[in-house]
Structure formats: C-alpha cells, structure tokens
mmCIF file of C-alpha atoms in Angstrom:
data_model
loop_
_atom_site.group_PDB
_atom_site.id
_atom_site.type_symbol
_atom_site.label_atom_id
_atom_site.label_comp_id
_atom_site.label_asym_id
_atom_site.label_seq_id
_atom_site.Cartn_x
_atom_site.Cartn_y
_atom_site.Cartn_z
ATOM 1 C CA MET M 1 99.452 107.873 90.313
ATOM 2 C CA SER M 2 96.993 105.238 91.520
ATOM 3 C CA THR M 3 98.125 102.077 93.259
ATOM 4 C CA ALA M 4 97.036 98.659 92.016
ATOM 5 C CA LEU M 5 94.689 98.527 95.009
ATOM 6 C CA GLN M 6 93.007 101.806 94.097
ATOM 7 C CA THR M 7 92.655 100.670 90.489
ATOM 8 C CA ARG M 8 91.151 97.319 91.454
ATOM 9 C CA LEU M 9 88.645 98.863 93.869
ATOM 10 C CA ALA M 10 87.634 101.397 91.221
ATOM 11 C CA GLU M 11 87.092 98.531 88.768
ATOM 12 C CA THR M 12 84.893 96.552 91.146
ATOM 13 C CA ARG M 13 82.937 99.682 92.080
ATOM 14 C CA ALA M 14 82.381 100.430 88.368
ATOM 15 C CA ALA M 15 81.165 96.851 87.961
ATOM 16 C CA GLY M 16 78.614 97.476 90.717
ATOM 17 C CA ARG M 17 80.015 94.957 93.140
ATOM 18 C CA ALA M 18 82.198 94.692 96.192
ATOM 19 C CA ALA M 19 85.780 93.414 96.033
ATOM 20 C CA LEU M 20 86.788 90.105 97.603
ATOM 21 C CA VAL M 21 89.820 90.540 99.843
ATOM 22 C CA GLY M 22 91.593 87.410 101.115
ATOM 23 C CA TYR M 23 94.180 87.152 103.865
ATOM 24 C CA LEU M 24 96.983 84.657 104.459
ATOM 25 C CA PRO M 25 100.148 84.995 106.552
ATOM 26 C CA ALA M 26 103.344 84.800 104.506
ATOM 27 C CA GLY M 27 105.217 81.595 105.276
ATOM 28 C CA PHE M 28 102.099 79.605 106.154
ATOM 29 C CA PRO M 29 102.438 76.674 106.140
ATOM 30 C CA ASP M 30 105.964 77.431 104.808
ATOM 31 C CA PRO M 31 107.341 80.203 102.572
ATOM 32 C CA ASP M 32 107.057 78.361 99.244
ATOM 33 C CA SER M 33 103.677 76.799 99.996
ATOM 34 C CA SER M 34 102.125 80.107 101.041
ATOM 35 C CA VAL M 35 102.726 81.399 97.507
ATOM 36 C CA ARG M 36 100.909 78.369 96.097
ATOM 37 C CA VAL M 37 97.973 78.956 98.451
ATOM 38 C CA ILE M 38 97.741 82.626 97.495
ATOM 39 C CA ARG M 39 97.716 81.726 93.796
ATOM 40 C CA ALA M 40 94.793 79.391 94.540
ATOM 41 C CA MET M 41 92.986 82.232 96.346
ATOM 42 C CA VAL M 42 93.342 84.444 93.269
ATOM 43 C CA GLU M 43 92.329 81.632 90.912
ATOM 44 C CA GLY M 44 89.178 81.226 93.006
ATOM 45 C CA GLY M 45 88.271 84.887 92.692
ATOM 46 C CA CYS M 46 90.102 87.087 95.215
ATOM 47 C CA ASP M 47 90.591 90.612 93.849
ATOM 48 C CA VAL M 48 92.973 91.699 96.597
ATOM 49 C CA VAL M 49 95.263 89.674 98.873
ATOM 50 C CA GLU M 50 96.485 90.758 102.294
ATOM 51 C CA VAL M 51 99.853 89.117 102.970
ATOM 52 C CA GLY M 52 100.230 88.836 106.719
ATOM 53 C CA LEU M 53 103.573 89.581 108.378
ATOM 54 C CA PRO M 54 103.725 86.873 111.087
ATOM 55 C CA TYR M 55 104.087 88.334 114.562
ATOM 56 C CA SER M 56 104.401 86.738 117.989
ATOM 57 C CA ASP M 57 101.901 89.066 119.729
ATOM 58 C CA PRO M 58 98.902 89.324 117.364
ATOM 59 C CA MET M 59 96.375 91.060 119.626
ATOM 60 C CA MET M 60 93.682 91.405 116.930
ATOM 61 C CA ASP M 61 93.832 87.777 115.835
ATOM 62 C CA GLY M 62 91.846 84.810 117.082
ATOM 63 C CA PRO M 63 93.157 81.250 117.569
ATOM 64 C CA THR M 64 93.024 80.190 113.890
ATOM 65 C CA ILE M 65 95.167 83.028 112.566
ATOM 66 C CA GLN M 66 97.412 82.881 115.648
ATOM 67 C CA ARG M 67 98.053 79.203 114.878
ATOM 68 C CA ALA M 68 98.781 80.031 111.236
ATOM 69 C CA ALA M 69 101.186 82.811 112.248
ATOM 70 C CA ASP M 70 102.897 80.520 114.763
ATOM 71 C CA THR M 71 103.361 77.932 112.005
ATOM 72 C CA ALA M 72 104.891 80.556 109.738
ATOM 73 C CA LEU M 73 107.270 81.746 112.446
ATOM 74 C CA ALA M 74 108.273 78.158 113.229
ATOM 75 C CA ALA M 75 109.042 77.726 109.519
ATOM 76 C CA GLY M 76 111.542 80.586 109.832
ATOM 77 C CA THR M 77 109.582 83.212 107.917
ATOM 78 C CA THR M 78 111.362 86.577 107.755
ATOM 79 C CA PRO M 79 110.350 90.039 106.484
ATOM 80 C CA ALA M 80 112.303 89.201 103.326
ATOM 81 C CA ASP M 81 110.010 86.195 102.823
ATOM 82 C CA VAL M 82 107.017 88.499 103.294
ATOM 83 C CA LEU M 83 108.275 90.821 100.567
ATOM 84 C CA ARG M 84 108.950 87.890 98.221
ATOM 85 C CA THR M 85 105.380 86.707 98.852
ATOM 86 C CA VAL M 86 104.072 90.186 98.054
ATOM 87 C CA GLN M 87 105.973 90.138 94.768
ATOM 88 C CA ALA M 88 104.555 86.710 93.899
ATOM 89 C CA THR M 89 101.062 87.949 94.784
ATOM 90 C CA ALA M 90 101.407 91.018 92.580
ATOM 91 C CA ASP M 91 102.575 88.745 89.752
ATOM 92 C CA THR M 92 99.174 86.970 89.841
ATOM 93 C CA GLY M 93 97.443 90.232 88.852
ATOM 94 C CA ALA M 94 95.741 90.702 92.225
ATOM 95 C CA ALA M 95 96.413 93.826 94.263
ATOM 96 C CA ALA M 96 98.875 92.954 97.040
ATOM 97 C CA LEU M 97 98.824 94.430 100.542
ATOM 98 C CA VAL M 98 100.692 93.698 103.742
ATOM 99 C CA MET M 99 98.873 93.397 107.040
ATOM 100 C CA SER M 100 101.270 93.998 109.914
ATOM 101 C CA TYR M 101 101.414 95.175 113.484
ATOM 102 C CA TRP M 102 103.502 98.278 113.874
ATOM 103 C CA ASN M 103 106.378 96.829 115.889
ATOM 104 C CA PRO M 104 107.889 94.703 113.058
ATOM 105 C CA ILE M 105 107.743 97.658 110.656
ATOM 106 C CA GLU M 106 109.329 99.989 113.200
ATOM 107 C CA ARG M 107 112.132 97.480 113.824
ATOM 108 C CA TYR M 108 112.709 97.019 110.070
ATOM 109 C CA GLY M 109 112.671 100.789 109.575
ATOM 110 C CA ALA M 110 109.517 102.521 108.359
ATOM 111 C CA ASP M 111 111.030 104.197 105.318
ATOM 112 C CA ARG M 112 113.075 101.129 104.386
ATOM 113 C CA PHE M 113 110.012 98.888 104.682
ATOM 114 C CA ALA M 114 107.918 101.217 102.537
ATOM 115 C CA ALA M 115 110.653 101.407 99.897
ATOM 116 C CA ASP M 116 111.118 97.630 99.780
ATOM 117 C CA LEU M 117 107.372 97.001 99.680
ATOM 118 C CA ALA M 118 106.890 99.422 96.797
ATOM 119 C CA ALA M 119 109.777 97.773 94.938
ATOM 120 C CA ALA M 120 108.091 94.381 95.434
ATOM 121 C CA GLY M 121 104.878 95.642 93.827
ATOM 122 C CA GLY M 122 102.865 96.066 97.016
ATOM 123 C CA SER M 123 100.109 98.671 97.161
ATOM 124 C CA GLY M 124 100.093 99.447 100.862
ATOM 125 C CA VAL M 125 99.807 98.233 104.436
ATOM 126 C CA ILE M 126 97.035 97.608 106.948
ATOM 127 C CA THR M 127 98.285 98.516 110.430
ATOM 128 C CA PRO M 128 95.690 97.400 113.004
ATOM 129 C CA ASP M 129 97.464 98.751 116.085
ATOM 130 C CA LEU M 130 98.687 102.100 114.732
ATOM 131 C CA LEU M 131 96.621 105.215 115.441
ATOM 132 C CA PRO M 132 96.650 107.915 112.730
ATOM 133 C CA GLU M 133 97.715 110.624 115.195
ATOM 134 C CA GLU M 134 100.768 108.513 116.119
ATOM 135 C CA ALA M 135 101.635 107.616 112.515
ATOM 136 C CA GLY M 136 103.689 110.607 111.445
ATOM 137 C CA GLU M 137 106.738 108.566 110.462
ATOM 138 C CA TRP M 138 104.577 106.047 108.591
ATOM 139 C CA THR M 139 102.578 108.758 106.827
ATOM 140 C CA ALA M 140 105.798 110.337 105.570
ATOM 141 C CA ALA M 141 107.165 106.970 104.409
ATOM 142 C CA THR M 142 103.989 105.980 102.549
ATOM 143 C CA ASP M 143 103.769 109.393 100.910
ATOM 144 C CA ALA M 144 107.406 109.172 99.817
ATOM 145 C CA HIS M 145 106.942 105.748 98.224
ATOM 146 C CA GLY M 146 103.399 106.064 96.872
ATOM 147 C CA LEU M 147 101.778 103.456 99.140
ATOM 148 C CA ASP M 148 98.303 103.232 100.590
ATOM 149 C CA ARG M 149 97.944 103.298 104.386
ATOM 150 C CA ILE M 150 94.899 101.596 105.796
ATOM 151 C CA PHE M 151 93.707 102.291 109.325
ATOM 152 C CA LEU M 152 90.871 100.637 111.207
ATOM 153 C CA VAL M 153 87.550 101.810 112.566
ATOM 154 C CA ALA M 154 85.295 99.836 114.910
ATOM 155 C CA PRO M 155 81.716 99.967 116.199
ATOM 156 C CA SER M 156 83.029 101.798 119.272
ATOM 157 C CA SER M 157 84.626 104.587 117.185
ATOM 158 C CA THR M 158 83.199 108.022 117.868
ATOM 159 C CA ASP M 159 82.172 110.258 114.990
ATOM 160 C CA GLU M 160 85.307 112.344 115.617
ATOM 161 C CA ARG M 161 87.458 109.185 115.478
ATOM 162 C CA LEU M 162 85.797 108.143 112.209
ATOM 163 C CA ARG M 163 86.557 111.525 110.642
ATOM 164 C CA LEU M 164 90.177 111.481 111.825
ATOM 165 C CA THR M 165 90.776 107.891 110.681
ATOM 166 C CA THR M 166 89.152 108.193 107.273
ATOM 167 C CA ALA M 167 90.990 111.463 106.575
ATOM 168 C CA ALA M 168 94.304 109.698 107.269
ATOM 169 C CA SER M 169 93.512 106.531 105.284
ATOM 170 C CA ARG M 170 94.286 105.928 101.625
ATOM 171 C CA GLY M 171 93.220 102.960 99.473
ATOM 172 C CA PHE M 172 90.346 102.036 101.785
ATOM 173 C CA VAL M 173 89.381 102.147 105.425
ATOM 174 C CA TYR M 174 89.072 98.826 107.274
ATOM 175 C CA ALA M 175 85.783 98.528 109.164
ATOM 176 C CA ALA M 176 86.058 95.879 111.895
ATOM 177 C CA SER M 177 82.547 94.468 112.053
ATOM 178 C CA LEU M 178 82.605 93.724 115.781
ATOM 179 C CA MET M 179 84.465 94.266 119.014
ATOM 180 C CA GLY M 180 86.617 91.147 119.187
ATOM 181 C CA VAL M 181 89.292 89.144 117.407
ATOM 182 C CA THR M 182 89.389 87.500 113.985
ATOM 183 C CA GLY M 183 87.661 84.167 113.471
ATOM 184 C CA THR M 184 84.609 82.572 111.933
ATOM 185 C CA ARG M 185 81.138 83.432 113.282
ATOM 186 C CA ALA M 186 77.704 81.880 112.800
ATOM 187 C CA GLN M 187 76.392 85.199 111.505
ATOM 188 C CA VAL M 188 77.642 88.636 110.499
ATOM 189 C CA ALA M 189 77.683 91.101 113.394
ATOM 190 C CA GLY M 190 74.664 93.370 113.423
ATOM 191 C CA THR M 191 76.955 96.336 114.021
ATOM 192 C CA ALA M 192 78.666 96.046 110.632
ATOM 193 C CA GLU M 193 76.156 97.797 108.370
ATOM 194 C CA LYS M 194 75.635 100.683 110.785
ATOM 195 C CA LEU M 195 79.398 101.155 111.047
ATOM 196 C CA VAL M 196 79.711 101.318 107.247
ATOM 197 C CA LEU M 197 76.956 103.944 107.073
ATOM 198 C CA ARG M 198 78.558 106.019 109.832
ATOM 199 C CA THR M 199 81.970 105.710 108.164
ATOM 200 C CA ARG M 200 80.584 106.844 104.804
ATOM 201 C CA GLU M 201 79.049 109.885 106.506
ATOM 202 C CA ALA M 202 82.461 110.697 107.972
ATOM 203 C CA ILE M 203 84.126 110.331 104.566
ATOM 204 C CA GLY M 204 81.625 112.684 102.967
ATOM 205 C CA GLY M 205 82.213 113.027 99.250
ATOM 206 C CA ALA M 206 85.821 111.853 99.278
ATOM 207 C CA GLY M 207 84.919 108.465 97.816
ATOM 208 C CA LEU M 208 87.235 106.408 100.020
ATOM 209 C CA PRO M 209 86.070 102.760 99.881
ATOM 210 C CA VAL M 210 84.952 101.015 103.083
ATOM 211 C CA CYS M 211 85.843 97.327 103.382
ATOM 212 C CA VAL M 212 84.477 95.100 106.157
ATOM 213 C CA GLY M 213 86.373 92.347 107.946
ATOM 214 C CA LEU M 214 86.062 89.982 110.926
ATOM 215 C CA GLY M 215 83.645 87.080 111.205
ATOM 216 C CA ILE M 216 82.884 86.457 107.504
ATOM 217 C CA SER M 217 83.284 82.787 106.568
ATOM 218 C CA THR M 218 80.582 81.715 104.072
ATOM 219 C CA GLY M 219 79.377 82.760 100.642
ATOM 220 C CA ALA M 220 76.053 83.840 102.139
ATOM 221 C CA GLN M 221 77.815 86.063 104.690
ATOM 222 C CA ALA M 222 80.004 87.535 101.930
ATOM 223 C CA ALA M 223 76.873 88.324 99.913
ATOM 224 C CA GLU M 224 75.233 89.953 102.925
ATOM 225 C CA VAL M 225 78.198 92.271 103.537
ATOM 226 C CA ALA M 226 78.694 92.957 99.812
ATOM 227 C CA ARG M 227 75.241 94.555 99.675
ATOM 228 C CA TYR M 228 76.456 97.567 101.664
ATOM 229 C CA ALA M 229 80.295 97.547 101.701
ATOM 230 C CA ASP M 230 82.930 98.161 99.028
ATOM 231 C CA GLY M 231 84.967 95.128 100.015
ATOM 232 C CA VAL M 232 84.568 91.869 101.932
ATOM 233 C CA ILE M 233 87.630 90.723 103.887
ATOM 234 C CA VAL M 234 88.093 87.043 104.791
ATOM 235 C CA GLY M 235 91.066 85.527 106.613
ATOM 236 C CA ALA M 236 90.403 82.812 109.184
ATOM 237 C CA GLY M 237 88.361 80.713 106.752
ATOM 238 C CA PHE M 238 91.329 80.455 104.371
ATOM 239 C CA CYS M 239 93.740 79.630 107.177
ATOM 240 C CA GLN M 240 91.432 76.957 108.581
ATOM 241 C CA ARG M 241 91.286 75.150 105.235
ATOM 242 C CA VAL M 242 95.066 74.999 105.082
ATOM 243 C CA LEU M 243 95.218 73.751 108.676
ATOM 244 C CA ASP M 244 92.648 71.028 107.935
ATOM 245 C CA ALA M 245 94.240 69.782 104.705
ATOM 246 C CA PRO M 246 96.436 66.654 104.707
ATOM 247 C CA ASP M 247 98.905 68.152 102.201
ATOM 248 C CA ILE M 248 99.521 71.293 100.188
ATOM 249 C CA ASP M 249 97.729 70.042 97.060
ATOM 250 C CA ALA M 250 94.577 69.425 99.088
ATOM 251 C CA ALA M 251 95.003 72.785 100.804
ATOM 252 C CA CYS M 252 95.160 74.628 97.487
ATOM 253 C CA ALA M 253 92.090 72.801 96.186
ATOM 254 C CA ALA M 254 90.113 73.636 99.343
ATOM 255 C CA VAL M 255 91.224 77.285 99.300
ATOM 256 C CA ARG M 256 90.382 77.654 95.595
ATOM 257 C CA SER M 257 86.909 76.225 96.150
ATOM 258 C CA PHE M 258 86.312 78.431 99.200
ATOM 259 C CA ALA M 259 87.407 81.561 97.316
ATOM 260 C CA ALA M 260 85.027 80.645 94.481
ATOM 261 C CA GLU M 261 82.153 80.301 96.986
ATOM 262 C CA LEU M 262 82.933 83.730 98.458
ATOM 263 C CA ALA M 263 83.378 85.296 95.008
ATOM 264 C CA GLU M 264 80.005 83.967 93.900
ATOM 265 C CA GLY M 265 78.447 85.502 96.995
ATOM 266 C CA VAL M 266 80.100 88.871 96.378
ATOM 267 C CA ARG M 267 79.146 88.912 92.708
ATOM 268 C CA SER M 268 75.547 87.849 93.263
ATOM 269 C CA ALA M 269 74.796 90.368 96.026
ATOM 270 C CA GLY M 270 72.008 92.848 95.450
ATOM 271 C CA LYS M 271 72.817 96.485 96.151
ATOM 272 C CA THR M 272 71.090 98.375 98.920
ATOM 273 C CA ALA M 273 73.448 101.352 99.224
ATOM 274 C CA PRO M 274 75.362 103.550 96.763
ATOM 275 C CA ARG M 275 79.073 102.762 96.457
#
C-alpha cells in the first residue's frame, strides 16, 4: 500500500513537474501557530510538508532554522506536539513527513514513534544523521508500520554510498545540494544537478524520486532545480518569514505568498531530464 507521500510524488511526476516540499519546525513560533503557518504553506502550493522535530543539537541546520527550533523548544514543544502537527498537516491534504535527528526518536522508542506517526497520518521520516547501515531498528519499525524512510546523499557521496543509500530509502532520497548547513544562498550550488544525475544512475530503474534541498530560497531557484529533480525542498525561507513578521497573521500572509512564488517556479520549469 502506497503512502500519501508516494501517491503525491507519483501525481506530480505524472503531471510532468517536480513537487514543492516545505519545511517548518513543529511548535514554531508556538504549537498552535505552527499549524496555522503550515496551512498557509499548503494554501500557497506546497505538495508535501516536512514537520521538524525541534532538537537542541541540529548539526545540519544553519542559524535561521536553529533559531526557529530554539523558539519552538522555548515554547515547550514536545514530541506529542509534533505528532499533533503532523495530524493537522495531513488533514490539509498535503503529504506529511517528520524531519528529525535520530536521538529524539531513539529516546522516544523507534517502534513506538513509528506507530504513533502512522496513526497521526504521517508518511515517513527524514533522518539526516542516521546511516542506512546503522538503521536496522528503524528499518524494522518503518516496515512494520508502513512508513517511508528517507536518507540523505551529498556531493561527497561515493558511488557505492549512493547505491547503498538509495537501496535503503523509500518515498524519496534527499539530495543535499552542497556541503554545508541549511540556509538561503544567492544561487543554487553547482553540485546539485550532477548529484541528482549520479543518484539516478545509482537507483537504476527502481524509480525512486530524488528531491533536492539546501540553499533554495526564490521562485527562480525553485524553477532551476525543478528542471532536473523530482522535488524541491525549502525550509529556511519559510522560517525567516515567520521570524520577520510582526504577528502570526502577517507571518501566514508572508508564508502563503512565498509558497505561491515557489510553486509558480516549480510549475513553470522546463524539463531537461526524464523523471
């Protein structure tokens, strides 16, 4: 049985376009308001939403997302809040994922977390610091509860690492466009397209989608990445608009407008590679 994520990515692929994937930490700027912001992201055009599980040691994240996660933790956000946010996200019709470092899941209990996430309507989890060869417990839990597990590849990944990671991934594989942390950039890293091509070669005919994240913050950048990837992942740009807004109504308006700009870029992109 397909997850909502798999179904949505199949729909966007059939439509000849990439999916727009937005990220926001649960509980940012507070648990109730984060649900309002995510609804605005979907209203603007996000196909998939990554709900971040706030963590005190976010090694992959740059200052904007670290500040957002710190705000969520200061607001008292708990894993239960994360799961409630996932449920609210799934209720919008978008595919809902969790993005989490491994330590919080391990502390919660891998099988218990997978069961509770599936019950909340989540499709799967992105685990940026978990290697596939060390993910036996998580692989068993996601298989038992029908969830996708999304691992990362990077420009430094060897061909052997690409084959191992894509074989272990389900839903999509996350291609980190550059060696660095999350955050806006003046231009898309030149390593991104080559990484997508190398990853597709590693996948072979399996058809696993490749979605690109890190450093995408404008409609033009989204369009550029959408020409060769199956999904465009944006996080820091959404968080920054919430940080800059004077109140939650203004934050939702800014986020909705930003999502619409990105969605227009994704939908208008010409295609240079088969999906």
